[in-house]
mmCIF file of C-alpha atoms in Angstrom:
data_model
loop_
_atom_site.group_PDB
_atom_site.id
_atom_site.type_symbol
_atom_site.label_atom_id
_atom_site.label_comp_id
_atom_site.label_asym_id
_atom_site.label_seq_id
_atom_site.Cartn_x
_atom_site.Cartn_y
_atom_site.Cartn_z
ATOM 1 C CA UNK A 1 125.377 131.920 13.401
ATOM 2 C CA UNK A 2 122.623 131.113 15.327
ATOM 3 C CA UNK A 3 118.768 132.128 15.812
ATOM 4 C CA UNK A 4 115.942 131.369 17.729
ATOM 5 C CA UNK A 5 113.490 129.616 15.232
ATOM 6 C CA UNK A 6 109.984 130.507 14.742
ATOM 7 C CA UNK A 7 108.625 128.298 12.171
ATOM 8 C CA UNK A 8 105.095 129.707 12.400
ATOM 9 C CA UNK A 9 101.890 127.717 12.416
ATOM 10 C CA UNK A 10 101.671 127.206 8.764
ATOM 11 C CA UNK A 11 105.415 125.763 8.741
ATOM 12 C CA UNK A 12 104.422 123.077 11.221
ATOM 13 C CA UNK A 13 100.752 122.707 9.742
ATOM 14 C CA UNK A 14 99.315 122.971 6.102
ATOM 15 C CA UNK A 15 102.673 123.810 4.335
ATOM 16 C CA UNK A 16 105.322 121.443 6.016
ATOM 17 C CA UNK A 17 107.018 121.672 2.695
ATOM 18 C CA UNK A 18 108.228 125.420 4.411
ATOM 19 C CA UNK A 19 109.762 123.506 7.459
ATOM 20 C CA UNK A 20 111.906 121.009 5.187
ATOM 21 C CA UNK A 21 113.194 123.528 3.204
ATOM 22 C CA UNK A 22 114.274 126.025 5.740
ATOM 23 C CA UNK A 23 116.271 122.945 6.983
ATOM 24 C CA UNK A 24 118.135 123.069 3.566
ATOM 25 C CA UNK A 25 118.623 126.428 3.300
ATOM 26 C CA UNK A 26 120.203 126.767 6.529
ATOM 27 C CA UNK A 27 122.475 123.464 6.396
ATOM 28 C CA UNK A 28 123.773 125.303 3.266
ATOM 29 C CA UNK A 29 124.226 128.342 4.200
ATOM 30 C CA UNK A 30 125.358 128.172 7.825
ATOM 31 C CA UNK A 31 123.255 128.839 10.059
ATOM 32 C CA UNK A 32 121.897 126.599 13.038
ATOM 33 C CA UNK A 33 118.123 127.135 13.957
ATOM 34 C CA UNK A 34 117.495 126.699 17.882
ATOM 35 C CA UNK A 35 113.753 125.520 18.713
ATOM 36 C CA UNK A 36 111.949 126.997 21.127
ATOM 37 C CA UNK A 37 108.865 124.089 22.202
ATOM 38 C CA UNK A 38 106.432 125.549 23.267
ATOM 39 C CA UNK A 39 106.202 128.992 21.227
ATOM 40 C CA UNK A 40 102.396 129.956 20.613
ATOM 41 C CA UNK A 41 100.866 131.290 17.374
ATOM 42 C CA UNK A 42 101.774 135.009 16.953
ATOM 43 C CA UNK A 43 98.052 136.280 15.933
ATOM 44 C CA UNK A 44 98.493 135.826 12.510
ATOM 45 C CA UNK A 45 96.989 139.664 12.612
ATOM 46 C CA UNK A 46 93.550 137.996 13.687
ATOM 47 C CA UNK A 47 94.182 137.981 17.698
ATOM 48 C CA UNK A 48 94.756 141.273 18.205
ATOM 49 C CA UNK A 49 91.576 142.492 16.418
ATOM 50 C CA UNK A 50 89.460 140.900 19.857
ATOM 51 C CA UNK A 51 92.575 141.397 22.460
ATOM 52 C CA UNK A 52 95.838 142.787 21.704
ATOM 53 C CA UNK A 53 97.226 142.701 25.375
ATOM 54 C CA UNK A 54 96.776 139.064 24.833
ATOM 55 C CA UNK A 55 98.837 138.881 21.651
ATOM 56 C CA UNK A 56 101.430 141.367 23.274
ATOM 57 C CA UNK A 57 101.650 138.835 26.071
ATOM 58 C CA UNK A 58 102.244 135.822 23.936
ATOM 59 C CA UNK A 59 104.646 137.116 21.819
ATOM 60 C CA UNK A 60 106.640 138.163 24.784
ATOM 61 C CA UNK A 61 106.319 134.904 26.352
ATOM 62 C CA UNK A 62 108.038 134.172 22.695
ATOM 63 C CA UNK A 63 110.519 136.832 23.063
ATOM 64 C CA UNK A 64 111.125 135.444 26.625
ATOM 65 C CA UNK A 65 112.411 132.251 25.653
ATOM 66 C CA UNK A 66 114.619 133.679 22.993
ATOM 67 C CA UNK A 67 116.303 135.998 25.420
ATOM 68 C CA UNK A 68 117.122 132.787 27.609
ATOM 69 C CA UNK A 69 119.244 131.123 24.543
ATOM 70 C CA UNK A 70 120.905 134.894 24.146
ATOM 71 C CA UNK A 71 119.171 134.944 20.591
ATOM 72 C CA UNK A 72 117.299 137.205 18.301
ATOM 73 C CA UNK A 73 114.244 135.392 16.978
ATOM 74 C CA UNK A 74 113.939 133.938 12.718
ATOM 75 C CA UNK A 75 111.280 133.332 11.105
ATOM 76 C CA UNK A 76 110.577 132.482 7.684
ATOM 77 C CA UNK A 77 106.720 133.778 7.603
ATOM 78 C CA UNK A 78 105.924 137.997 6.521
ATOM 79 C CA UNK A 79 102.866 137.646 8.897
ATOM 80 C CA UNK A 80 104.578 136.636 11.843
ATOM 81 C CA UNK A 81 107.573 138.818 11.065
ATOM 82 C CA UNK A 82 105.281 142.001 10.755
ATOM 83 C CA UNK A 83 103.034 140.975 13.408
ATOM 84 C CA UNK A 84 106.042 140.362 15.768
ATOM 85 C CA UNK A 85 107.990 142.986 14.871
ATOM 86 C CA UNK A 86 105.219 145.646 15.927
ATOM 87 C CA UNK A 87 104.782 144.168 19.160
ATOM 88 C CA UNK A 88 108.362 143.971 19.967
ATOM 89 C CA UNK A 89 108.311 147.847 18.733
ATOM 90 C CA UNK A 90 105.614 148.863 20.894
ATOM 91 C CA UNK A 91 106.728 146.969 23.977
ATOM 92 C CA UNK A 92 110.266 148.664 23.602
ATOM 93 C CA UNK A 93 108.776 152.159 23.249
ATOM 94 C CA UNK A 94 106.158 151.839 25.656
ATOM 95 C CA UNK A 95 107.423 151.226 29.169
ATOM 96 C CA UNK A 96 103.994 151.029 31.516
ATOM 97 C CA UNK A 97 103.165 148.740 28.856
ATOM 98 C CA UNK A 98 105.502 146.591 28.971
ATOM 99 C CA UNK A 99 105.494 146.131 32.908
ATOM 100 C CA UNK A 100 102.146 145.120 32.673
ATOM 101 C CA UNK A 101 102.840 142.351 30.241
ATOM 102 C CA UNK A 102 105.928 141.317 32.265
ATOM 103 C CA UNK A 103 103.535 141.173 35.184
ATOM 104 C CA UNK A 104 101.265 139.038 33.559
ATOM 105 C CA UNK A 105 104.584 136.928 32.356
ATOM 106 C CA UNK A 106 105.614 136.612 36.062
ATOM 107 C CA UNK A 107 102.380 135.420 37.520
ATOM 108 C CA UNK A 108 101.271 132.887 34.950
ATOM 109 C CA UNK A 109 104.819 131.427 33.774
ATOM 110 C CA UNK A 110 107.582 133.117 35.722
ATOM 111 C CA UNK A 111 109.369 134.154 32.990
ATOM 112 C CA UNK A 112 109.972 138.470 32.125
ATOM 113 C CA UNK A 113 110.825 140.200 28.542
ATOM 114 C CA UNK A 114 113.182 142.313 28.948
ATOM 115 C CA UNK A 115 113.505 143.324 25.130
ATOM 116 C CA UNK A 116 117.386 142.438 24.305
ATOM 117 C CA UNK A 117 116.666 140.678 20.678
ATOM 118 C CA UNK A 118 115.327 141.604 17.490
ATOM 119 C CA UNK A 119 112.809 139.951 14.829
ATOM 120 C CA UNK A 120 114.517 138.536 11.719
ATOM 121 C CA UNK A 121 113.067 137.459 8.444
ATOM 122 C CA UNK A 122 114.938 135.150 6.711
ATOM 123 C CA UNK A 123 114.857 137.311 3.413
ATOM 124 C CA UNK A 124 116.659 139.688 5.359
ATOM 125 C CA UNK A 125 119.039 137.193 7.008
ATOM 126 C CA UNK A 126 119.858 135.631 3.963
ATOM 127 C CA UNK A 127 120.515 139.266 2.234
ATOM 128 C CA UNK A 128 122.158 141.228 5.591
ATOM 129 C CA UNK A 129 123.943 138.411 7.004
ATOM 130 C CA UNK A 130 125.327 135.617 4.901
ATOM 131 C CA UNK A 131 125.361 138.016 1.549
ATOM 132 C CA UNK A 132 124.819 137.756 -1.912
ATOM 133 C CA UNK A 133 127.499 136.729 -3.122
ATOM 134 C CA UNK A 134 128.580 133.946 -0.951
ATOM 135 C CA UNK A 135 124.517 132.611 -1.843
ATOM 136 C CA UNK A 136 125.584 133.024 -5.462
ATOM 137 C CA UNK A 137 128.792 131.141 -5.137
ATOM 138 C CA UNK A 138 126.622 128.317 -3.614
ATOM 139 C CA UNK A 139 123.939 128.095 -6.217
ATOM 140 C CA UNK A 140 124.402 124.113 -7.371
ATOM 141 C CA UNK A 141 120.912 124.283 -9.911
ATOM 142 C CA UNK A 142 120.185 128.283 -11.280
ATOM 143 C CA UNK A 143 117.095 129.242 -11.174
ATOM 144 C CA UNK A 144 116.831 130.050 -14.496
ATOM 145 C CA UNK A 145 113.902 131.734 -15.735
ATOM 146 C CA UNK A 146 111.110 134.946 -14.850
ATOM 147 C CA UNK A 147 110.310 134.693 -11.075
ATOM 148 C CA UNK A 148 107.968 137.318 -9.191
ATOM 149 C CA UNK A 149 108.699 137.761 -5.887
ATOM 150 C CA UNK A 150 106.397 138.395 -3.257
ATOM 151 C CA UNK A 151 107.004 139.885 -0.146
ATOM 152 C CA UNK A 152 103.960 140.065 1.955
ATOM 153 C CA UNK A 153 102.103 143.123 3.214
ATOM 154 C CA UNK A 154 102.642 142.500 6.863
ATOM 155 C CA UNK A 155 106.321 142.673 6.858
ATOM 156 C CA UNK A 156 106.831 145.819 4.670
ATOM 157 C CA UNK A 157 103.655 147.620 6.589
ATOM 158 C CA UNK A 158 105.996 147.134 10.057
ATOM 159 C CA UNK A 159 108.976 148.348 8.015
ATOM 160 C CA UNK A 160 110.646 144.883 9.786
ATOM 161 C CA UNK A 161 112.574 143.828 6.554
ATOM 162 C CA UNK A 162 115.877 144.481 8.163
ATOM 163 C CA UNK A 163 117.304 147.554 6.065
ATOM 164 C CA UNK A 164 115.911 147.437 3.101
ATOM 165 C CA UNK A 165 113.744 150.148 1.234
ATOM 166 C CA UNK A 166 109.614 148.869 3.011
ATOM 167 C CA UNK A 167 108.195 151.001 0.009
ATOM 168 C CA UNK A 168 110.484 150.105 -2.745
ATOM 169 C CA UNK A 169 112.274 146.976 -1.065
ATOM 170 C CA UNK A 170 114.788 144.842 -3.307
ATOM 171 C CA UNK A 171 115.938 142.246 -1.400
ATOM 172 C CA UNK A 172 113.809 139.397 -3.064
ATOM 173 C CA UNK A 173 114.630 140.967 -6.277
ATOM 174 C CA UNK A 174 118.346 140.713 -5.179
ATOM 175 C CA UNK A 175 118.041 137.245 -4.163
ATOM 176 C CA UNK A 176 116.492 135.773 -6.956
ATOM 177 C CA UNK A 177 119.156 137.490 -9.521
ATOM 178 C CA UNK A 178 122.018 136.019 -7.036
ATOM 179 C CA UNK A 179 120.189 132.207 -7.544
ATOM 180 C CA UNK A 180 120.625 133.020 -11.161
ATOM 181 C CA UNK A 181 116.582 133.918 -12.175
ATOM 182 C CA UNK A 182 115.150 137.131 -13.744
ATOM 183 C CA UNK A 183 113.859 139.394 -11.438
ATOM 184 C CA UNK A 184 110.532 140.313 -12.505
ATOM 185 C CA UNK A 185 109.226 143.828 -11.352
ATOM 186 C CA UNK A 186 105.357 144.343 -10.938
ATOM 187 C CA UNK A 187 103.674 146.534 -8.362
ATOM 188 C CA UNK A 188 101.755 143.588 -7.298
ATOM 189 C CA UNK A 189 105.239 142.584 -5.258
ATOM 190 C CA UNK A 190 104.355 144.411 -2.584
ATOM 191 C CA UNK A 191 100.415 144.566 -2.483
ATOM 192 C CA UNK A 192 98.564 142.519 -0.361
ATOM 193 C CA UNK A 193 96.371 139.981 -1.359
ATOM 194 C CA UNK A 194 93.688 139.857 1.266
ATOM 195 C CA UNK A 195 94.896 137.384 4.118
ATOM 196 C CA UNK A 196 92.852 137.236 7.002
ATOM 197 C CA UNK A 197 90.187 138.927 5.168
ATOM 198 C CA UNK A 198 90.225 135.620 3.340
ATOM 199 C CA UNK A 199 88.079 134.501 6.048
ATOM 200 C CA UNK A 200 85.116 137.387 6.347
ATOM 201 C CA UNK A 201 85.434 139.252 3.116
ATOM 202 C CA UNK A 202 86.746 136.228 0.207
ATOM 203 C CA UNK A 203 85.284 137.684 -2.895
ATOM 204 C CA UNK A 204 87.172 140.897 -2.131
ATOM 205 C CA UNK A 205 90.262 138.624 -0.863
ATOM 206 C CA UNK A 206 89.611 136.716 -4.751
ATOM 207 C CA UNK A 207 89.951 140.274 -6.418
ATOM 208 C CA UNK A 208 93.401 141.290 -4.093
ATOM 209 C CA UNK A 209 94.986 138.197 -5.044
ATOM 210 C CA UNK A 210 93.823 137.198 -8.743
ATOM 211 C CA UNK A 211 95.316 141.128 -9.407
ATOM 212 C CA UNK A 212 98.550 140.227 -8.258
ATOM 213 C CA UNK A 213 98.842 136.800 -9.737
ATOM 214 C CA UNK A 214 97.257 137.879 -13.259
ATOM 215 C CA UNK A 215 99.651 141.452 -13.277
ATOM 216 C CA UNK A 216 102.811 139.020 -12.423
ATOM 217 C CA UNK A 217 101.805 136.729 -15.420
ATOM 218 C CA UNK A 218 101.610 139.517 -17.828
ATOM 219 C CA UNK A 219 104.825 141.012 -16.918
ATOM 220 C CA UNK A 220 106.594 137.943 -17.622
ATOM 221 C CA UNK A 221 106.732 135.756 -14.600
ATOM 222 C CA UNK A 222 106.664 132.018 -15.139
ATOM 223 C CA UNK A 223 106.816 130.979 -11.294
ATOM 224 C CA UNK A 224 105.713 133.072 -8.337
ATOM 225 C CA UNK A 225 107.785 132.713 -4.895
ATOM 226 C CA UNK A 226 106.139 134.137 -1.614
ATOM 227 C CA UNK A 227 108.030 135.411 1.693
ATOM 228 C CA UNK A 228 104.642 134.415 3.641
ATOM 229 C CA UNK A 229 103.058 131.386 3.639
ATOM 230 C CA UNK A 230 99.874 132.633 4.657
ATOM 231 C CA UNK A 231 99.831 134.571 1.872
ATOM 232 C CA UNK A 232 100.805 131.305 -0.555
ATOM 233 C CA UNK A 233 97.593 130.378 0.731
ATOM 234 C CA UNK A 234 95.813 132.372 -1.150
ATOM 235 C CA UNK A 235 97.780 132.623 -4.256
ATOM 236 C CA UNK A 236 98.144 128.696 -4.462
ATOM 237 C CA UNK A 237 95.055 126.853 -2.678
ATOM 238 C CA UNK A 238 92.853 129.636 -3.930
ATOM 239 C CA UNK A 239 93.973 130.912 -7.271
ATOM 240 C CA UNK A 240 91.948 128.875 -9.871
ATOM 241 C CA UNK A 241 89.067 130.516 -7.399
ATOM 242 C CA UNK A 242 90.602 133.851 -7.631
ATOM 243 C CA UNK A 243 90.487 133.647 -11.692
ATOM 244 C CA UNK A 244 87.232 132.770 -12.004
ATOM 245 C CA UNK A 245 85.764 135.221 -9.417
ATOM 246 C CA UNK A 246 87.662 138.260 -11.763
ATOM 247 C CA UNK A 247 87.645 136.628 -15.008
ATOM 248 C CA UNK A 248 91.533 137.140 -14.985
ATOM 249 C CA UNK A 249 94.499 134.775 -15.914
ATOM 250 C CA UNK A 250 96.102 133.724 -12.564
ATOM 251 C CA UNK A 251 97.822 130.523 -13.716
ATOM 252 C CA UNK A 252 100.996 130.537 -12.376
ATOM 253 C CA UNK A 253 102.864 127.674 -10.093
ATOM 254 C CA UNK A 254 103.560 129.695 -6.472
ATOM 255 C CA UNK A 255 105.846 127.941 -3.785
ATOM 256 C CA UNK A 256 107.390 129.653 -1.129
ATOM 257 C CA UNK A 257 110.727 131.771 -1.121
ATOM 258 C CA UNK A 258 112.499 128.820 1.375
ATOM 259 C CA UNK A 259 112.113 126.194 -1.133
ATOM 260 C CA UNK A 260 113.137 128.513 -4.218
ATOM 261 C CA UNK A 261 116.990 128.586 -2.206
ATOM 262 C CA UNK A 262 116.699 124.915 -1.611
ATOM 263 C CA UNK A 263 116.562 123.875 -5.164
ATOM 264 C CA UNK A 264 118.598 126.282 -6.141
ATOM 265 C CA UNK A 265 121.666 125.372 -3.392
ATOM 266 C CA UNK A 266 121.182 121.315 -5.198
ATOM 267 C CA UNK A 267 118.233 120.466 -2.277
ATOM 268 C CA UNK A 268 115.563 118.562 -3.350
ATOM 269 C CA UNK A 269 116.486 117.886 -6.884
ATOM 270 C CA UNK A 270 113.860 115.669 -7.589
ATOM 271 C CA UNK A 271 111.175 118.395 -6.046
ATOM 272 C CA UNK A 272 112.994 120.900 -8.229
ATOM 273 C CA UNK A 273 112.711 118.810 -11.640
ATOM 274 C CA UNK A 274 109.150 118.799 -10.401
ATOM 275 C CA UNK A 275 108.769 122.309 -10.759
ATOM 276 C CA UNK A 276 110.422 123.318 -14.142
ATOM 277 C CA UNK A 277 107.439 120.261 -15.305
ATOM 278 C CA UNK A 278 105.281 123.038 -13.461
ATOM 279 C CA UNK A 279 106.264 126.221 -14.707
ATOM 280 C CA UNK A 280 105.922 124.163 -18.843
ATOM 281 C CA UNK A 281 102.173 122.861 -17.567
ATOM 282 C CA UNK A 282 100.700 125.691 -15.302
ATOM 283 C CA UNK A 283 102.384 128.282 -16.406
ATOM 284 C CA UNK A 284 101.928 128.071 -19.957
#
């Protein structure tokens, strides 16, 4: 099995810990990730607030050079996923469209989009394509204890979480019970907690994300995995912030959903005894 890889900017940047992990995951699990140098930031849902055309044309330069290999496109980021997934939508469905971008494809680097590929997540890869129950039979350390998943706002909002449910999804839930965790359920799973707005409006990004960490914490989570990094931005770099902008408890140990399979398929064991320490000293 094999996929076009689109680490994302914050893979390859500030969270590098995303990029070793997905390495783990996919040794374990199957699945060979292709590079594609050269792949430009998707908008992050900033770009295509000042020019969209431009963001449509970058992300089919992206597309582009996924069609070459013959493969749809994995990422392990919500933002880019939802972001990505829209434009691919809209460039399918809209035809003028989508002969202008090719045009402006052709003329600055020769390549054309011809829309034979499709977006992939790697919650829904994981889920979809290698199943639950060949994950489960893998599972070397179980993740033992109350995890909240997040899922990241972008991904649901573009309904491009492969087949499951965007307003009541269940695949993280799924996955977390198959690594051998409790599932915990809080509404705050599928809210989003302010990124980009981070950067214009951060008191009202502090209130999005200290609700989500502080309702997971009272519903019994010990440890918080995200589907988007840019969203473990805020909940990690900027939750002590968050708490004492809302007066709420957002203690809570976040990491990101790629590293959450990794320990539990026996990656990164000393990273892993690392956390439980977490979960007893944040947490508590």
């Amino acid at each position: 099995m094999k996929f076009a890889y689109f680490p994302g900017c914050v893979a390859k940047g500030s969270s590098r810990e995303v990029e070793d992990a997905m390495r783990c995951v996919v040794k374990a699990v199957g699945i060979d990730l292709i590079d594609m140098p050269g792949a430009a930031c998707c908008g992050a849902g900033v770009m295509k607030q000042g020019n969209h055309r431009l963001q449509l044309a970058i992300n089919a330069r992206t597309f582009a050079m996924a069609e070459e290999q013959g493969m749809d496109v994995l990422t392990p980021c919500a933002t880019c996923q939802g972001n990505m997934y829209e434009d691919l939508t809209l460039l399918l469905e809209d035809e003028p469209l989508r002969s202008e971008i090719n045009e402006v494809l052709e003329r600055t680097c020769g390549m054309r989009f011809e829309g034979n590929l499709r977006m992939r997540h790697l919650l829904d890869v994981l889920v979809e394509d290698i199943g639950l129950d060949v994950i489960a039979s893998k599972v070397v350390n179980p993740v033992d204890f109350p995890i909240a998943g997040y899922y990241g706002s972008p991904m649901l909002r573009a309904s491009a979480n492969g087949d499951d449910d965007p307003h009541n999804p269940v695949y993280f839930e799924d996955l977390i019970r198959a690594l051998g965790g409790d599932a915990v359920d809080y509404d705050g799973r599928t809210a989003s907690v302010g990124f980009p707005g981070l950067l214009s409006q951060e008191k009202t990004a502090m209130k999005m994300t200290a609700s989500v960490l502080s309702e997971a914490k009272q519903e019994g989570a010990r440890i918080m995995a995200t589907a988007c990094p840019l969203a473990h931005f805020n909940l990690d770099v900027y939750q002590v912030k968050a708490g004492k902008t809302t007066g709420k408890d957002t203690s809570m140990p976040v990491i990101h959903l790629p590293e959450l399979v990794a320990y539990a398929l026996g990656y990164n064991v000393d990273r892993y005894a690392q956390l439980r320490t977490r979960i007893l000293v944040i947490g508590d």
